[in-house]
Short mmCIF file of C-alpha atoms in Angstrom, two decimals:
data_model
loop_
_atom_site.label_atom_id
_atom_site.label_comp_id
_atom_site.label_asym_id
_atom_site.label_seq_id
_atom_site.Cartn_x
_atom_site.Cartn_y
_atom_site.Cartn_z
CA ALA A 1 71.65 248.13 -9.77
CA PRO A 2 72.29 246.30 -6.53
CA HIS A 3 75.72 244.74 -6.15
CA SER A 4 75.42 240.98 -6.28
CA LEU A 5 77.70 238.46 -4.69
CA PRO A 6 79.06 235.72 -6.93
CA GLY A 7 76.46 233.01 -7.06
CA GLU A 8 73.37 235.10 -6.38
CA GLY A 9 72.56 235.42 -10.07
CA LYS A 10 72.87 231.67 -10.56
CA VAL A 11 70.76 231.04 -7.46
CA LEU A 12 68.09 233.37 -8.83
CA GLN A 13 68.09 231.54 -12.18
CA LEU A 14 67.68 228.20 -10.42
CA ILE A 15 64.88 229.58 -8.23
CA ALA A 16 63.18 230.68 -11.45
CA ALA A 17 63.57 227.10 -12.69
CA ALA A 18 61.62 225.97 -9.58
CA LYS A 19 64.60 224.25 -7.96
CA SER A 20 64.67 223.64 -4.21
CA ASN A 21 67.48 224.92 -2.00
CA LYS A 22 68.83 221.36 -1.86
CA GLU A 23 68.83 221.07 -5.68
CA ILE A 24 70.46 224.51 -6.03
CA ALA A 25 73.16 223.56 -3.51
CA ALA A 26 73.94 220.37 -5.45
CA ALA A 27 74.00 222.20 -8.80
CA LEU A 28 76.38 224.91 -7.53
CA PHE A 29 78.54 222.63 -5.33
CA VAL A 30 77.83 224.67 -2.21
CA SER A 31 76.08 223.92 1.09
CA GLU A 32 72.36 224.39 1.57
CA GLY A 33 73.23 227.03 4.19
CA THR A 34 75.11 229.03 1.54
CA VAL A 35 72.08 228.84 -0.75
CA LYS A 36 69.79 230.03 2.05
CA THR A 37 72.12 233.00 2.66
CA HIS A 38 72.04 233.89 -1.06
CA VAL A 39 68.23 233.58 -1.09
CA LEU A 40 67.92 235.90 1.93
CA ASN A 41 70.31 238.40 0.31
CA ILE A 42 68.30 238.28 -2.92
CA HIS A 43 65.04 238.88 -0.99
CA HIS A 44 66.61 241.82 0.85
CA LYS A 45 68.10 243.43 -2.27
CA LEU A 46 64.88 243.08 -4.26
CA GLY A 47 62.65 244.07 -1.33
CA VAL A 48 60.57 240.91 -1.49
CA ASP A 49 59.36 238.29 0.98
CA ASP A 50 59.38 235.10 -1.05
CA ARG A 51 60.92 233.23 -3.96
CA THR A 52 58.06 233.79 -6.37
CA GLU A 53 58.07 237.53 -5.80
CA ALA A 54 61.87 237.57 -6.20
CA VAL A 55 61.57 236.00 -9.66
CA VAL A 56 58.75 238.35 -10.71
CA VAL A 57 60.65 241.47 -9.58
CA ALA A 58 63.92 240.27 -11.14
CA LEU A 59 62.16 239.65 -14.46
CA ARG A 60 60.43 243.04 -14.30
CA ARG A 61 63.73 244.83 -13.64
CA GLY A 62 65.57 242.93 -16.35
CA ILE A 63 67.90 241.32 -13.79
CA LEU A 64 66.69 237.89 -14.87
CA ARG A 65 65.81 236.74 -18.36
CA MET A 66 63.85 233.62 -19.14
CA SER A 67 65.37 231.74 -22.04
#
């Protein structure tokens, strides 16, 4: 499993909940720039090009679970 930085898992969950970077930043009390960095890291680690694909791959690999 890829090593994840603190926050990436939460960012991924919020992406799955269709939140914008701005909404994610507000929810996690971080800057939008920090969220963008997490999103890029997530894309790189999962080998995907966009948010939707990131969620699909994360679900498929069991990294993310929809409640």
